[in-house]
Short mmCIF file of C-alpha atoms in Angstrom, two decimals:
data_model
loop_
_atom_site.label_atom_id
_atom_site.label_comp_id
_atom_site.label_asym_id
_atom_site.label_seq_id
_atom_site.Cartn_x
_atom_site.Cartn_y
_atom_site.Cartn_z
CA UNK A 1 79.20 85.63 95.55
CA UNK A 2 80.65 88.71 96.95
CA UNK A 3 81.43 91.76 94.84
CA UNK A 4 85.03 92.91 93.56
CA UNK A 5 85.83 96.31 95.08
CA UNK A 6 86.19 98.46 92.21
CA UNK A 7 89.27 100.50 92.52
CA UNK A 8 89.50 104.52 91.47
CA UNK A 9 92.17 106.63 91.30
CA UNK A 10 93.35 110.23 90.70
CA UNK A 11 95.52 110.44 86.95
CA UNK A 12 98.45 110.69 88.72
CA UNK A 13 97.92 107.75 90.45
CA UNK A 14 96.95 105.50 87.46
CA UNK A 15 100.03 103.62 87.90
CA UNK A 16 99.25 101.73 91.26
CA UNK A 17 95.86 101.55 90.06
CA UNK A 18 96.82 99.58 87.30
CA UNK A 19 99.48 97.34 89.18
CA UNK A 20 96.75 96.28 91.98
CA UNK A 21 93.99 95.77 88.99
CA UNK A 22 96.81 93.49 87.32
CA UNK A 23 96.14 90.98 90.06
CA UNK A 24 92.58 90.43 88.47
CA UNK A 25 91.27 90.72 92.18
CA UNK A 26 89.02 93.70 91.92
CA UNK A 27 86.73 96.10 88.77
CA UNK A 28 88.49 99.00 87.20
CA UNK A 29 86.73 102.34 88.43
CA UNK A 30 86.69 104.53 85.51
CA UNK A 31 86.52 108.19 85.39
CA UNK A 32 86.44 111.33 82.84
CA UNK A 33 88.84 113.93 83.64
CA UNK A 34 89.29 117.29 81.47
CA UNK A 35 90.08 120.95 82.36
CA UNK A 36 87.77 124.08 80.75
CA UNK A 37 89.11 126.74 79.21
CA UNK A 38 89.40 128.56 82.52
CA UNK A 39 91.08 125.49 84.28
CA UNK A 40 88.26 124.41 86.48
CA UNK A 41 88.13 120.38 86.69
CA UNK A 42 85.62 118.31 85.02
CA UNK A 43 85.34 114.78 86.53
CA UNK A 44 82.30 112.19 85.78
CA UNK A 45 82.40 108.66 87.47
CA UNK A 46 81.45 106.00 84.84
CA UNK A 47 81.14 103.06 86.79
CA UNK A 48 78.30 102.70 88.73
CA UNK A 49 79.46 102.56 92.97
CA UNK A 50 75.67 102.10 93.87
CA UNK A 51 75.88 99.67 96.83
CA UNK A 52 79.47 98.78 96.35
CA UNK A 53 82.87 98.54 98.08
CA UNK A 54 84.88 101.13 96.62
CA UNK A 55 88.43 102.06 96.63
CA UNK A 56 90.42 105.66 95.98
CA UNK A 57 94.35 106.10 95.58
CA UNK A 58 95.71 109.34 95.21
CA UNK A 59 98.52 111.38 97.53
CA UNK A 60 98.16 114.62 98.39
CA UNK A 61 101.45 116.04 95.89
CA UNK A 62 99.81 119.41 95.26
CA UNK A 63 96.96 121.25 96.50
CA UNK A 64 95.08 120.30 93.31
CA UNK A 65 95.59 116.78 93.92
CA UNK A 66 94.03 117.24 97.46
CA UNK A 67 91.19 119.06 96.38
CA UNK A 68 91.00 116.39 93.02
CA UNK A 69 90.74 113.50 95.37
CA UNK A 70 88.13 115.47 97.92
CA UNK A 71 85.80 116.12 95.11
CA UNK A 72 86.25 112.77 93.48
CA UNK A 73 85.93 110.59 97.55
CA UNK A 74 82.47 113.03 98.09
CA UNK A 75 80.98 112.34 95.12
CA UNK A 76 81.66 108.42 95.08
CA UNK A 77 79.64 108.55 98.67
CA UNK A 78 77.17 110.43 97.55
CA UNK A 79 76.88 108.36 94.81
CA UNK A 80 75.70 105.19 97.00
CA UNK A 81 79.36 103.57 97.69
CA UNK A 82 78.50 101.41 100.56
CA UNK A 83 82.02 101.83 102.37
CA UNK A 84 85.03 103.80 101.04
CA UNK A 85 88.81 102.65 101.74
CA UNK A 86 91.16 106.07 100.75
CA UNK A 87 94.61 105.23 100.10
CA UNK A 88 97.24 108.01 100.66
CA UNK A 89 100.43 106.64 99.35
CA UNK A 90 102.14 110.33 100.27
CA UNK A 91 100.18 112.45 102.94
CA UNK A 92 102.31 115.80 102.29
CA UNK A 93 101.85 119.37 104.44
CA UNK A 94 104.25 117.43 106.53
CA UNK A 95 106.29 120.38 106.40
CA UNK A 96 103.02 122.77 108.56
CA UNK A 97 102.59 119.82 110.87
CA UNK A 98 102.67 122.15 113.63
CA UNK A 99 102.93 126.10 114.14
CA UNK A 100 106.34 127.59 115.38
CA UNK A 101 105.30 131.12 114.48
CA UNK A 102 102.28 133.00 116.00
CA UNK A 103 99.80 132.86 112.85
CA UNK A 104 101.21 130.15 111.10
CA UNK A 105 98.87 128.14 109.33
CA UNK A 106 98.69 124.26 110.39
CA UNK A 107 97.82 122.60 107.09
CA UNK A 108 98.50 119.13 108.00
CA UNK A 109 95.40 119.82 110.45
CA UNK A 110 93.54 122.25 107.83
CA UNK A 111 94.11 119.28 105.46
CA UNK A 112 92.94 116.32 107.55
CA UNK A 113 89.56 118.60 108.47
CA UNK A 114 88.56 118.96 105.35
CA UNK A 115 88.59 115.40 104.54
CA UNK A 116 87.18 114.11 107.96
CA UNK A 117 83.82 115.99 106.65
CA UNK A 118 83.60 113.91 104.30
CA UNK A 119 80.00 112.03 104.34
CA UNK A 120 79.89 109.06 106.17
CA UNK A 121 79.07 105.53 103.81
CA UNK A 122 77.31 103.24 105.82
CA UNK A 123 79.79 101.15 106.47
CA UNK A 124 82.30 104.07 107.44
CA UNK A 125 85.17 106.01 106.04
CA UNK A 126 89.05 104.73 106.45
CA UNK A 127 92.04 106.08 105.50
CA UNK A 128 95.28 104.76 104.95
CA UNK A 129 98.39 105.76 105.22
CA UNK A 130 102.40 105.36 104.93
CA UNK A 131 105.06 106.08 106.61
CA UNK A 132 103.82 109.41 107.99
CA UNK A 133 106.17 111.75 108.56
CA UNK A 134 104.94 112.95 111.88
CA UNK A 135 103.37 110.42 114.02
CA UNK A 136 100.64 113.02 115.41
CA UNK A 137 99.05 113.66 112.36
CA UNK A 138 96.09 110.86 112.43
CA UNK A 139 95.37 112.35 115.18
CA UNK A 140 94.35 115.69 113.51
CA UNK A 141 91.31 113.62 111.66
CA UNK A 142 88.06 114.42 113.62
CA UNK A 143 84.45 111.84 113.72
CA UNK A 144 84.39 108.62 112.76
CA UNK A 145 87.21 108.29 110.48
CA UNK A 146 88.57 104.86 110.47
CA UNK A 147 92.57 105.45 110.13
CA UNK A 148 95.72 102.94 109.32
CA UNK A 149 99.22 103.92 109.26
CA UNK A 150 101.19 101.17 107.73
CA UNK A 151 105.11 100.94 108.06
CA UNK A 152 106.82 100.15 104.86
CA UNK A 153 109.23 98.24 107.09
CA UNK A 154 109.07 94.97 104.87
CA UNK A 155 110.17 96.55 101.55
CA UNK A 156 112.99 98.46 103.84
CA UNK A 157 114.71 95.56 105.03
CA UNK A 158 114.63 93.74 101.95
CA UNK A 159 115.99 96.44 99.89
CA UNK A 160 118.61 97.25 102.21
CA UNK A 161 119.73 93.25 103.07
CA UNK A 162 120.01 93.12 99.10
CA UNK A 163 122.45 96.05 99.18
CA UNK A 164 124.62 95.86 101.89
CA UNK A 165 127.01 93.46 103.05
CA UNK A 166 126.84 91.58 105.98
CA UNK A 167 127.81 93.98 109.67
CA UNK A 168 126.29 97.22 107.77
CA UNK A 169 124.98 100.01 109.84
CA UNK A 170 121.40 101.15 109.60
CA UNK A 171 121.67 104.69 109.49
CA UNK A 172 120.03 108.39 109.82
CA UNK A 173 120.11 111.71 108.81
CA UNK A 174 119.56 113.07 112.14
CA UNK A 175 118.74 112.00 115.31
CA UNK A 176 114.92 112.77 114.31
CA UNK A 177 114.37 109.59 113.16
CA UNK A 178 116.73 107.79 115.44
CA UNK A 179 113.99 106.00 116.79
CA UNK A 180 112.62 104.63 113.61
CA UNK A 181 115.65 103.53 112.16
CA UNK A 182 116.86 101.43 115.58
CA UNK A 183 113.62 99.67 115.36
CA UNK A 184 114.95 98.58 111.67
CA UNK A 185 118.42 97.86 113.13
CA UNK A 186 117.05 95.96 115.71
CA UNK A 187 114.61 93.98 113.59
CA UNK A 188 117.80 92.96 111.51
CA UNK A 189 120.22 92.55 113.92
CA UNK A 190 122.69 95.47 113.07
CA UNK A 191 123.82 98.18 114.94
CA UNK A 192 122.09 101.67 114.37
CA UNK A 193 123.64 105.20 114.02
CA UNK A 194 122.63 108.83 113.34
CA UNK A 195 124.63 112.07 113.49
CA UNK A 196 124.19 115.18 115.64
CA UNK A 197 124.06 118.84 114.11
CA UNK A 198 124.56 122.08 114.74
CA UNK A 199 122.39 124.65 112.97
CA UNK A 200 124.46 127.54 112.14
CA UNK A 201 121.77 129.52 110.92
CA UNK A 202 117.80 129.54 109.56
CA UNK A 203 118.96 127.29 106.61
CA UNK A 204 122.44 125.63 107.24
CA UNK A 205 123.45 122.60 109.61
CA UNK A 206 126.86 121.14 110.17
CA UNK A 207 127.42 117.62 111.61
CA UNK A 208 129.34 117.31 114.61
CA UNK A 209 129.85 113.75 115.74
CA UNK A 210 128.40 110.38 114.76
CA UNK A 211 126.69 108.10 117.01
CA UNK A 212 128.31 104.23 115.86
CA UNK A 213 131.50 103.32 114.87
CA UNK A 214 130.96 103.07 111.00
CA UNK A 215 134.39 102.26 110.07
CA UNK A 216 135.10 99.30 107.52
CA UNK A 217 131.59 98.56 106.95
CA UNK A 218 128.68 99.65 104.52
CA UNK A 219 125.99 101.90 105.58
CA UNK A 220 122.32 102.09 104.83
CA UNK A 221 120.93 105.68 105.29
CA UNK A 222 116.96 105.64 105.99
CA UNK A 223 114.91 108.83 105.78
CA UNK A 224 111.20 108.65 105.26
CA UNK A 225 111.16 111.48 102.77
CA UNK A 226 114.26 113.09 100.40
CA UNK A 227 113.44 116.29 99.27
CA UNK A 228 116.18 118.22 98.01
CA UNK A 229 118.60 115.63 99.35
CA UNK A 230 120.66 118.40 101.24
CA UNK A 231 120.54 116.78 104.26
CA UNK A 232 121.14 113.55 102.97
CA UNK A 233 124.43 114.00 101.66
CA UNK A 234 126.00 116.00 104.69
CA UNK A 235 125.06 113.03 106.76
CA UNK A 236 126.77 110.14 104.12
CA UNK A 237 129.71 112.58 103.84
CA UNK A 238 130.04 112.56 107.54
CA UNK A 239 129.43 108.92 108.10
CA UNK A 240 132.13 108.47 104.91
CA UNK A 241 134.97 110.72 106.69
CA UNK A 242 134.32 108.48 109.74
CA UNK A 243 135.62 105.00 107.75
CA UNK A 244 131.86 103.88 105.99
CA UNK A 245 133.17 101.35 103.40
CA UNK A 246 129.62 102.04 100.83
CA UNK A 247 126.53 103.82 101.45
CA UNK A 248 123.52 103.57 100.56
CA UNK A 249 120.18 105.27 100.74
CA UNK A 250 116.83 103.64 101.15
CA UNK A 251 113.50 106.20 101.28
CA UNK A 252 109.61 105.99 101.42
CA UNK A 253 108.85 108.66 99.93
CA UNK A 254 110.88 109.71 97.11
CA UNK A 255 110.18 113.21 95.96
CA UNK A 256 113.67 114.52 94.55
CA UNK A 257 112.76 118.14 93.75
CA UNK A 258 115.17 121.22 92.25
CA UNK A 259 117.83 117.46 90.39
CA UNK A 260 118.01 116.21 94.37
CA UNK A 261 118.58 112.83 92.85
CA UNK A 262 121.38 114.33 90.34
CA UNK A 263 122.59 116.10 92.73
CA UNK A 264 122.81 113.32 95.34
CA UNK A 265 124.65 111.14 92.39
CA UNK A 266 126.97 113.99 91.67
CA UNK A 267 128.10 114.25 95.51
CA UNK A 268 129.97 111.00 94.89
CA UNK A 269 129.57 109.61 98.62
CA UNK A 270 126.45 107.61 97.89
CA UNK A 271 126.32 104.33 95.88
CA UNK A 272 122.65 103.74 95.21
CA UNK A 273 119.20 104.93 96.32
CA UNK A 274 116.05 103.01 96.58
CA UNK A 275 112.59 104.66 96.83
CA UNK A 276 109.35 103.49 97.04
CA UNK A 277 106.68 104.33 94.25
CA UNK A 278 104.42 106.72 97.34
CA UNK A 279 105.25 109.35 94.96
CA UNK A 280 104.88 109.75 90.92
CA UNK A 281 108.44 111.84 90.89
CA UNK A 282 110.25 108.19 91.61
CA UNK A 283 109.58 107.35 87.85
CA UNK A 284 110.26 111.17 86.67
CA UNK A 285 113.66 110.26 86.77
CA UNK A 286 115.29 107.09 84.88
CA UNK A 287 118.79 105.79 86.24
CA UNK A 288 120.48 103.03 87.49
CA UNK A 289 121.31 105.14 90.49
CA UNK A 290 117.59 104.98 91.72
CA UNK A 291 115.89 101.61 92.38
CA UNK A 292 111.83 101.95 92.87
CA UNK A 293 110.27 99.57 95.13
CA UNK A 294 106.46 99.42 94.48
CA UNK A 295 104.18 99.32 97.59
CA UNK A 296 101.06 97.75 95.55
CA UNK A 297 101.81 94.96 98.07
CA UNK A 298 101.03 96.81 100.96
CA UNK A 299 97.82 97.94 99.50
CA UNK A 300 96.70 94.43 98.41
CA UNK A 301 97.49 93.01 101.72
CA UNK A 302 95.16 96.08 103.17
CA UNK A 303 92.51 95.29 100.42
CA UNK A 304 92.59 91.57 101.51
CA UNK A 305 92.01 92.00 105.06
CA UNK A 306 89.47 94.45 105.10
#
């Protein structure tokens, strides 16, 4: 009889732990966690990993998470785990993808380094994750890293066929992601638009023109990550001056920092948003303007076919 995986996670990613352990598929990994008095971090593993399949969720959402699920991933190898499945549900640094400035620091790359050197279990190291924001960054991880980028293009299209009516436009904030979001449209069979900007200086845009005719008909705004949602609501604002009937806004990873999601309510253009859980700030904030989509399906479907 073949083993369960036992699944670990960081504390602040107890909550998918707990939905995938739900499905009664795979052991609980337990861990103590404290801080000293000087705020170093104390972590034991208390279930044995000698031998075994084991799995680690945790996103990178501050540098103390990163370094939280380094130390935790190196000592499960070193430990015995026979093979070692990381799941990223938000890969951050996304920002420092790439240097513009001489002496800019490339985190994304700094980051992905640091956890290629991980040890290798016998059965090899893989990654996972979703919906990258730049599509280069697997590429940063050096050795024999196994890597998997899934698309959380299933829990997209159902969220946004179950909001919008029938002839909506699939939509973006900029022509950025232009290409991702015609691949939805086209998987649906709906038209696809996106705005073009003009930046006016280091930290302001205006929209100039919109792709689609919108007119008369819902649209369904993708981005992959909402921040501070500024962006986000000049595009709905211009797609609602061109004729949009409702908008909506559908998003991976939901991080909503300085009241983006109040302050995305409060612009008055936008009817509902739907996030996945990638990121613990979709459940900081309870509304019925925010619907969370959990990706613990995506994981198990990983789990199963590895």
């Amino acid at each position: 009889m073949t083993e369960k995986k036992i699944i670990f996670s960081i504390p602040d990613y107890r909550y998918l732990q707990q939905e995938i352990l739900a499905l009664g598929e795979f052991e609980e990994g337990k861990i103590e966690v404290k801080l000293f008095p000087d705020g170093e971090r104390y972590q034991r593993i208390l279930t044995p990993v000698q031998g075994r399949d084991v799995v680690l969720i945790g996103g990178t959402i501050s540098d103390s998470d990163t370094l939280e699920i380094y130390d935790l991933a190196y000592a499960l190898i070193k430990y015995g785990a026979r093979s070692i499945r990381i799941f990223f549900p938000y890969f951050g640094y996304s920002t420092m993808e790439r240097a513009v400035k001489i002496g800019e620091v490339v985190t994304a790359k700094s980051r992905a380094v640091m956890f290629s050197s991980l040890p290798r279990t016998s059965l090899g190291n893989h990654f996972i994750f979703f919906d990258l924001h730049s599509e280069g960054i697997p590429h940063y991880f050096e050795g024999q890293v196994l890597i998997n980028h899934v698309y959380c293009k299933p829990i997209v299209i159902e969220a946004a066929e179950e909001l919008a009516e029938d002839g909506f436009v699939m939509a973006c904030t900029d022509a950025g992601r232009a290409k991702w979001v015609e691949s939805l449209a086209n998987e649906m069979g709906v038209n696809a638009a996106f705005v073009f900007k003009r930046r006016i200086s280091g930290e302001k845009t205006e929209v100039t023109s919109i792709s689609a005719d919108v007119e008369g008909r819902d649209v369904v705004i993708y981005d992959d990550m909402v921040r501070t949602g500024g962006s986000l609501i000049n595009a709905a604002k211009a797609y609602k001056n061109a004729g949009a009937k409702k908008i909506f806004t559908i998003t991976t990873h939901g991080l909503f920092t300085n009241e983006a999601l109040r302050k995305i309510e409060d612009s008055g253009v936008i009817s509902k948003v739907v996030t996945t859980n990638t990121h613990p700030n979709s459940y900081a904030v309870k509304t019925e303007f925010l619907i969370v989509k959990s990706v613990a399906g995506l994981i198990l479907e990983q789990l199963r076919n590895s």
